[in-house]
Amino acid sequence: MSDRVLVTGATGFIAQHCVLQLLDAGYNVRGTARSAGRTAEVRAILLPHLSDAARSRLDTLDVVAADLTSDDGWKSAVEGCRYVMHVASPLPRGVVKDENELIVPARDGTLRVLRASHDAGVERVVLTSSLSAIVYGNDRSRVFTERDWSNLNGERIGAYDKSKTIAERAAWDYMESVTGTSLMQLVVVNPGLVLGPLLSSDWGTSGEMVKRILEHRVPAIPNINFATVDVRDVASAHVSAMKIPDAAGQRFICAETNHSMMEIAQILKARYSAQGFKIPSGRLPSIAVRAMAVFDKTVRLALNDLDSTQSVDNTKIRTVLKWRPRDLTEMTTAMADSMIEYGVVRAKK
């Protein structure tokens, strides 16, 4: 198979797993990064995780410079590509001072990729959105489906959630604007909290919670819930969304089910206490979380999920994409094992 796929943000957590699975499936892959000269770095990260057959194609992988904030580079990036996976998006580890620091590049970057793909005759674009575009600013006492959208005017919605919502809506609006003039198709994948194995020592924002629990940086566990998903299952959903005809024009909730932070802590405690990790297991009162958030910007990010759930219906992705997710234990321990392997966390003596 000689079909070429462009994967944006190829230095990122989800994107690198997408590249792995594409190479294993026989595709030629081009990636983008914000700066030039990242090809050797990305190849070195991927090499130990590839099948023997895919390793022979690794030399065909190149990573070109293209930034979400500029038009430069996107035309050449998409040239000759049949498919595009737009995975890149601003994702901070802390609280931004101005929400537009996230909203503008997420929205404008998505439109840049879509325009360049349209002009290059790309067959299908798979956009990585998020549950952040579905559940936030809404009453959480119900089950969410792909018909739902986050409420930008709601009380419990942050800058990142707004950026994903606005960027995805802009993508669908763009596709409507080119209806009748383009054969390009759009599919959107909306992952929950992404766990699973790291491929390097860069844990990104997705690994922050597991890292903080392993390092005992939280005194006890708050009442926070997330719909979780393994990064390998997110990548497989992208590949299926790219190939399956019936996926065209649809968005897919990509999460196993709702889980509590306490469940994750209990899995880590059972598995890693014997290795010297002191895992907190008591319940942290919500009033204490709010007090901590005054001084800790990372804790502040979690307030919109305090004392609430993320109940989602994943029937559609299971039916259309034939998707079968890993369970919480596997995705949690895979992330923790890789954090230990790459020295992201170390047991205290």
Short mmCIF file of C-alpha atoms in Angstrom, two decimals:
data_model
loop_
_atom_site.label_atom_id
_atom_site.label_comp_id
_atom_site.label_asym_id
_atom_site.label_seq_id
_atom_site.Cartn_x
_atom_site.Cartn_y
_atom_site.Cartn_z
CA MET A 1 0.00 0.00 0.00
CA SER A 2 1.44 3.36 -1.04
CA ASP A 3 -1.23 5.68 0.40
CA ARG A 4 0.37 8.55 2.33
CA VAL A 5 -1.14 9.92 5.53
CA LEU A 6 -0.30 13.26 7.09
CA VAL A 7 -0.37 13.23 10.90
CA THR A 8 -0.19 16.69 12.46
CA GLY A 9 1.58 17.21 15.78
CA ALA A 10 3.76 14.14 15.27
CA THR A 11 5.76 14.79 18.44
CA GLY A 12 2.62 14.38 20.58
CA PHE A 13 1.30 11.47 22.63
CA ILE A 14 -1.76 10.50 20.57
CA ALA A 15 -0.17 11.39 17.24
CA GLN A 16 2.84 9.12 17.76
CA HIS A 17 0.58 6.17 18.53
CA CYS A 18 -1.34 6.98 15.34
CA VAL A 19 1.91 6.99 13.37
CA LEU A 20 2.88 3.63 14.90
CA GLN A 21 -0.37 1.98 13.89
CA LEU A 22 -0.31 3.51 10.42
CA LEU A 23 3.23 2.25 9.78
CA ASP A 24 2.27 -1.18 11.07
CA ALA A 25 -0.74 -1.15 8.73
CA GLY A 26 1.48 -0.46 5.72
CA TYR A 27 0.88 3.25 5.18
CA ASN A 28 3.50 5.84 4.34
CA VAL A 29 3.42 8.63 6.88
CA ARG A 30 4.41 12.26 6.99
CA GLY A 31 4.24 14.20 10.23
CA THR A 32 4.26 17.85 11.18
CA ALA A 33 5.90 19.66 14.07
CA ARG A 34 6.11 23.32 15.01
CA SER A 35 9.82 23.41 14.15
CA ALA A 36 12.04 21.75 11.57
CA GLY A 37 14.58 19.02 12.25
CA ARG A 38 12.41 16.65 14.32
CA THR A 39 12.45 13.65 11.96
CA ALA A 40 15.37 11.81 13.60
CA GLU A 41 13.90 12.38 17.06
CA VAL A 42 10.49 10.96 16.14
CA ARG A 43 12.02 7.99 14.31
CA ALA A 44 14.16 7.16 17.35
CA ILE A 45 11.11 7.25 19.65
CA LEU A 46 9.05 5.00 17.38
CA LEU A 47 11.74 2.47 16.43
CA PRO A 48 11.60 0.23 19.56
CA HIS A 49 7.82 -0.07 19.31
CA LEU A 50 7.46 -1.00 15.65
CA SER A 51 6.97 -4.43 14.14
CA ASP A 52 9.82 -5.77 12.00
CA ALA A 53 7.87 -5.07 8.82
CA ALA A 54 7.09 -1.50 9.86
CA ARG A 55 10.73 -0.80 10.73
CA SER A 56 11.60 -1.20 7.09
CA ARG A 57 9.25 1.71 6.33
CA LEU A 58 10.52 3.97 9.07
CA ASP A 59 13.03 5.62 6.73
CA THR A 60 10.11 6.90 4.66
CA LEU A 61 8.75 8.86 7.65
CA ASP A 62 9.58 12.53 7.54
CA VAL A 63 8.50 15.32 9.89
CA VAL A 64 8.07 18.72 8.28
CA ALA A 65 7.63 22.14 9.88
CA ALA A 66 4.07 23.52 9.99
CA ASP A 67 2.67 25.62 12.84
CA LEU A 68 -1.03 26.02 13.65
CA THR A 69 -0.53 29.78 13.95
CA SER A 70 0.83 30.29 10.42
CA ASP A 71 -0.11 29.40 6.86
CA ASP A 72 3.52 28.57 6.09
CA GLY A 73 4.25 24.93 5.37
CA TRP A 74 0.74 23.50 5.21
CA LYS A 75 0.47 23.39 1.43
CA SER A 76 3.64 21.32 1.10
CA ALA A 77 2.75 19.23 4.16
CA VAL A 78 -0.48 17.90 2.64
CA GLU A 79 0.87 17.56 -0.88
CA GLY A 80 0.55 13.99 -2.14
CA CYS A 81 -1.43 12.79 0.90
CA ARG A 82 -4.61 10.79 0.49
CA TYR A 83 -5.60 11.14 4.16
CA VAL A 84 -4.94 13.63 6.95
CA MET A 85 -5.14 13.03 10.69
CA HIS A 86 -5.29 16.42 12.37
CA VAL A 87 -4.22 15.56 15.90
CA ALA A 88 -2.24 18.69 16.84
CA SER A 89 -3.88 21.09 19.26
CA PRO A 90 -2.66 23.40 22.03
CA LEU A 91 -2.81 21.50 25.35
CA PRO A 92 -1.31 23.32 28.35
CA ARG A 93 -0.11 21.80 31.63
CA GLY A 94 -1.29 24.86 33.54
CA VAL A 95 -3.90 27.58 33.46
CA VAL A 96 -3.51 30.07 30.61
CA LYS A 97 -3.85 33.79 31.34
CA ASP A 98 -6.03 34.43 28.30
CA GLU A 99 -8.36 31.75 26.92
CA ASN A 100 -7.66 32.99 23.40
CA GLU A 101 -4.14 31.59 23.76
CA LEU A 102 -5.84 28.22 23.23
CA ILE A 103 -8.97 29.10 21.28
CA VAL A 104 -7.39 31.03 18.42
CA PRO A 105 -4.66 28.53 17.42
CA ALA A 106 -7.02 25.56 17.86
CA ARG A 107 -9.71 27.08 15.66
CA ASP A 108 -7.49 28.78 13.09
CA GLY A 109 -5.10 25.83 12.94
CA THR A 110 -7.96 23.43 12.24
CA LEU A 111 -9.20 25.66 9.44
CA ARG A 112 -5.69 25.93 7.97
CA VAL A 113 -5.41 22.15 7.83
CA LEU A 114 -8.86 21.76 6.29
CA ARG A 115 -8.26 24.42 3.64
CA ALA A 116 -4.89 22.97 2.70
CA SER A 117 -6.39 19.47 2.57
CA HIS A 118 -9.26 20.68 0.41
CA ASP A 119 -6.92 22.41 -2.01
CA ALA A 120 -4.68 19.33 -2.23
CA GLY A 121 -7.55 16.96 -3.01
CA VAL A 122 -7.30 14.99 0.26
CA GLU A 123 -9.93 12.25 0.40
CA ARG A 124 -10.68 12.28 4.14
CA VAL A 125 -9.62 14.25 7.21
CA VAL A 126 -9.86 12.68 10.68
CA LEU A 127 -9.97 15.41 13.32
CA THR A 128 -9.02 14.76 16.94
CA SER A 129 -11.53 16.65 19.04
CA SER A 130 -12.36 15.73 22.65
CA LEU A 131 -15.11 15.00 25.15
CA SER A 132 -14.31 18.58 26.12
CA ALA A 133 -16.46 19.51 23.11
CA ILE A 134 -19.38 17.43 24.41
CA VAL A 135 -19.85 17.42 28.19
CA TYR A 136 -18.64 20.72 29.67
CA GLY A 137 -20.89 23.57 30.78
CA ASN A 138 -23.80 21.12 30.93
CA ASP A 139 -25.77 19.30 33.60
CA ARG A 140 -23.74 16.11 34.18
CA SER A 141 -26.60 14.04 35.60
CA ARG A 142 -27.37 12.52 32.19
CA VAL A 143 -25.68 10.31 29.61
CA PHE A 144 -23.98 12.18 26.75
CA THR A 145 -24.01 11.16 23.08
CA GLU A 146 -22.53 12.53 19.88
CA ARG A 147 -25.55 14.81 19.54
CA ASP A 148 -24.41 16.85 22.54
CA TRP A 149 -22.16 19.89 22.54
CA SER A 150 -20.41 21.67 25.40
CA ASN A 151 -22.16 24.85 26.50
CA LEU A 152 -19.76 27.75 25.98
CA ASN A 153 -21.84 29.89 28.34
CA GLY A 154 -22.03 27.29 31.09
CA GLU A 155 -20.45 27.73 34.51
CA ARG A 156 -18.16 24.70 34.52
CA ILE A 157 -16.18 25.05 31.32
CA GLY A 158 -12.53 26.00 30.90
CA ALA A 159 -10.41 27.53 28.17
CA TYR A 160 -9.29 24.17 26.79
CA ASP A 161 -12.87 22.90 26.63
CA LYS A 162 -13.92 26.06 24.80
CA SER A 163 -11.04 25.72 22.36
CA LYS A 164 -11.97 22.15 21.43
CA THR A 165 -15.65 23.02 21.09
CA ILE A 166 -15.04 26.10 18.94
CA ALA A 167 -12.44 24.33 16.78
CA GLU A 168 -14.70 21.36 16.08
CA ARG A 169 -17.72 23.54 15.31
CA ALA A 170 -15.53 25.58 12.94
CA ALA A 171 -14.51 22.36 11.19
CA TRP A 172 -18.10 21.26 10.60
CA ASP A 173 -19.05 24.77 9.45
CA TYR A 174 -16.17 24.72 6.96
CA MET A 175 -17.25 21.35 5.58
CA GLU A 176 -20.76 22.70 5.09
CA SER A 177 -19.34 25.70 3.23
CA VAL A 178 -17.58 23.48 0.67
CA THR A 179 -20.46 21.07 0.17
CA GLY A 180 -20.97 20.56 -3.54
CA THR A 181 -17.51 21.82 -4.46
CA SER A 182 -15.38 19.17 -2.76
CA LEU A 183 -15.38 15.40 -2.33
CA MET A 184 -13.33 15.67 0.88
CA GLN A 185 -14.89 13.98 3.91
CA LEU A 186 -14.52 14.77 7.62
CA VAL A 187 -14.64 12.38 10.59
CA VAL A 188 -14.22 13.55 14.19
CA VAL A 189 -12.95 11.46 17.11
CA ASN A 190 -13.78 12.72 20.63
CA PRO A 191 -11.54 10.99 23.19
CA GLY A 192 -11.98 11.16 26.95
CA LEU A 193 -9.06 11.27 29.40
CA VAL A 194 -6.27 9.47 27.55
CA LEU A 195 -4.17 6.97 29.53
CA GLY A 196 -1.99 4.12 28.25
CA PRO A 197 1.71 3.67 27.50
CA LEU A 198 4.14 6.51 26.90
CA LEU A 199 6.61 6.07 24.06
CA SER A 200 9.22 8.36 25.64
CA SER A 201 9.83 10.43 28.76
CA ASP A 202 7.38 13.11 27.58
CA TRP A 203 4.20 12.45 29.52
CA GLY A 204 2.28 15.48 28.29
CA THR A 205 -0.87 16.67 30.01
CA SER A 206 -2.59 13.29 29.69
CA GLY A 207 -0.23 11.67 32.19
CA GLU A 208 -0.34 14.41 34.79
CA MET A 209 -2.91 12.74 37.05
CA VAL A 210 -1.18 9.35 37.16
CA LYS A 211 2.18 11.06 37.71
CA ARG A 212 0.84 13.11 40.63
CA ILE A 213 -0.68 10.04 42.29
CA LEU A 214 2.50 7.95 41.91
CA GLU A 215 4.59 10.80 43.32
CA HIS A 216 2.15 11.35 46.21
CA ARG A 217 1.78 14.97 45.19
CA VAL A 218 -1.84 14.85 46.30
CA PRO A 219 -2.47 14.10 50.02
CA ALA A 220 -5.65 12.17 49.25
CA ILE A 221 -7.96 11.50 46.32
CA PRO A 222 -10.66 14.02 45.36
CA ASN A 223 -14.10 13.09 44.05
CA ILE A 224 -13.28 13.56 40.38
CA ASN A 225 -14.45 11.39 37.50
CA PHE A 226 -13.43 11.07 33.87
CA ALA A 227 -14.50 8.94 30.92
CA THR A 228 -11.15 7.27 30.20
CA VAL A 229 -9.58 5.64 27.17
CA ASP A 230 -6.30 3.94 26.26
CA VAL A 231 -4.14 5.87 23.79
CA ARG A 232 -3.76 2.72 21.68
CA ASP A 233 -7.54 2.56 21.35
CA VAL A 234 -7.67 6.24 20.42
CA ALA A 235 -5.15 5.57 17.65
CA SER A 236 -7.04 2.53 16.39
CA ALA A 237 -10.22 4.61 16.28
CA HIS A 238 -8.43 7.17 14.10
CA VAL A 239 -7.24 4.48 11.69
CA SER A 240 -10.70 2.94 11.46
CA ALA A 241 -12.31 6.37 11.04
CA MET A 242 -9.94 6.99 8.15
CA LYS A 243 -10.80 3.76 6.33
CA ILE A 244 -14.42 2.80 7.03
CA PRO A 245 -16.83 4.32 4.50
CA ASP A 246 -19.75 4.64 6.95
CA ALA A 247 -17.65 6.85 9.26
CA ALA A 248 -17.75 9.79 6.84
CA GLY A 249 -19.46 12.89 8.19
CA GLN A 250 -19.74 11.55 11.74
CA ARG A 251 -18.28 12.27 15.18
CA PHE A 252 -17.47 9.48 17.63
CA ILE A 253 -17.27 9.48 21.42
CA CYS A 254 -14.05 7.58 22.11
CA ALA A 255 -14.04 6.48 25.74
CA GLU A 256 -14.46 3.21 27.60
CA THR A 257 -16.70 4.47 30.44
CA ASN A 258 -16.74 6.83 33.41
CA HIS A 259 -14.21 6.08 36.15
CA SER A 260 -13.26 7.84 39.36
CA MET A 261 -9.83 9.09 40.28
CA MET A 262 -10.16 6.84 43.34
CA GLU A 263 -10.44 3.76 41.09
CA ILE A 264 -7.21 4.77 39.36
CA ALA A 265 -5.47 5.33 42.70
CA GLN A 266 -6.58 1.92 43.96
CA ILE A 267 -5.20 0.22 40.84
CA LEU A 268 -1.88 2.02 41.31
CA LYS A 269 -1.77 1.19 45.02
CA ALA A 270 -2.37 -2.51 44.45
CA ARG A 271 0.28 -2.72 41.72
CA TYR A 272 3.06 -0.36 42.80
CA SER A 273 3.09 -0.11 46.60
CA ALA A 274 5.42 -3.11 46.74
CA GLN A 275 7.83 -1.24 44.43
CA GLY A 276 8.21 1.61 46.93
CA PHE A 277 5.53 3.98 45.69
CA LYS A 278 3.43 5.50 48.45
CA ILE A 279 0.00 5.84 46.87
CA PRO A 280 -2.62 7.99 48.64
CA SER A 281 -5.92 6.20 49.16
CA GLY A 282 -7.95 8.44 51.49
CA ARG A 283 -10.74 10.71 50.31
CA LEU A 284 -9.89 14.39 49.95
CA PRO A 285 -12.88 16.58 50.85
CA SER A 286 -14.07 18.78 48.02
CA ILE A 287 -13.75 21.89 50.15
CA ALA A 288 -10.03 21.09 50.53
CA VAL A 289 -9.66 20.72 46.73
CA ARG A 290 -11.13 24.15 46.22
CA ALA A 291 -8.75 25.57 48.80
CA MET A 292 -5.75 23.90 47.11
CA ALA A 293 -6.84 25.26 43.75
CA VAL A 294 -6.28 28.80 45.01
CA PHE A 295 -2.54 28.08 45.18
CA ASP A 296 -2.08 25.25 42.63
CA LYS A 297 -2.95 26.06 39.02
CA THR A 298 -2.90 22.38 38.01
CA VAL A 299 -5.49 21.56 40.69
CA ARG A 300 -7.55 24.48 39.42
CA LEU A 301 -7.92 22.73 36.07
CA ALA A 302 -9.78 19.87 37.78
CA LEU A 303 -12.47 21.97 39.46
CA ASN A 304 -14.87 21.62 36.53
CA ASP A 305 -14.86 17.84 37.10
CA LEU A 306 -15.17 17.94 40.89
CA ASP A 307 -18.20 16.09 42.29
CA SER A 308 -19.48 15.20 38.82
CA THR A 309 -19.31 12.34 36.32
CA GLN A 310 -18.73 11.93 32.59
CA SER A 311 -21.35 9.36 31.64
CA VAL A 312 -21.13 8.72 27.90
CA ASP A 313 -22.71 6.37 25.38
CA ASN A 314 -20.07 4.70 23.17
CA THR A 315 -22.53 2.56 21.20
CA LYS A 316 -21.86 4.43 17.97
CA ILE A 317 -18.08 3.91 17.88
CA ARG A 318 -18.50 0.25 18.83
CA THR A 319 -21.05 -0.27 16.06
CA VAL A 320 -19.67 1.76 13.17
CA LEU A 321 -15.93 1.40 13.80
CA LYS A 322 -16.12 -2.08 15.42
CA TRP A 323 -14.17 -0.57 18.32
CA ARG A 324 -13.31 -2.61 21.43
CA PRO A 325 -11.56 -0.63 24.19
CA ARG A 326 -9.11 -1.81 26.84
CA ASP A 327 -10.22 -1.66 30.47
CA LEU A 328 -9.14 0.80 33.16
CA THR A 329 -6.61 -1.52 34.78
CA GLU A 330 -4.74 -2.13 31.53
CA MET A 331 -4.62 1.52 30.47
CA THR A 332 -3.59 2.70 33.96
CA THR A 333 -0.84 0.17 34.55
CA ALA A 334 0.48 0.60 31.00
CA MET A 335 0.90 4.32 31.65
CA ALA A 336 2.49 3.79 35.05
CA ASP A 337 4.86 1.06 33.77
CA SER A 338 6.05 3.31 30.97
CA MET A 339 6.51 6.25 33.35
CA ILE A 340 8.74 4.08 35.52
CA GLU A 341 10.59 2.71 32.49
CA TYR A 342 11.41 6.19 31.13
CA GLY A 343 12.25 7.69 34.52
CA VAL A 344 9.28 10.04 34.64
CA VAL A 345 8.57 8.81 38.18
CA ARG A 346 10.82 7.08 40.70
CA ALA A 347 9.99 5.30 43.91
CA LYS A 348 11.14 7.17 46.99
CA LYS A 349 13.81 5.40 49.00
#
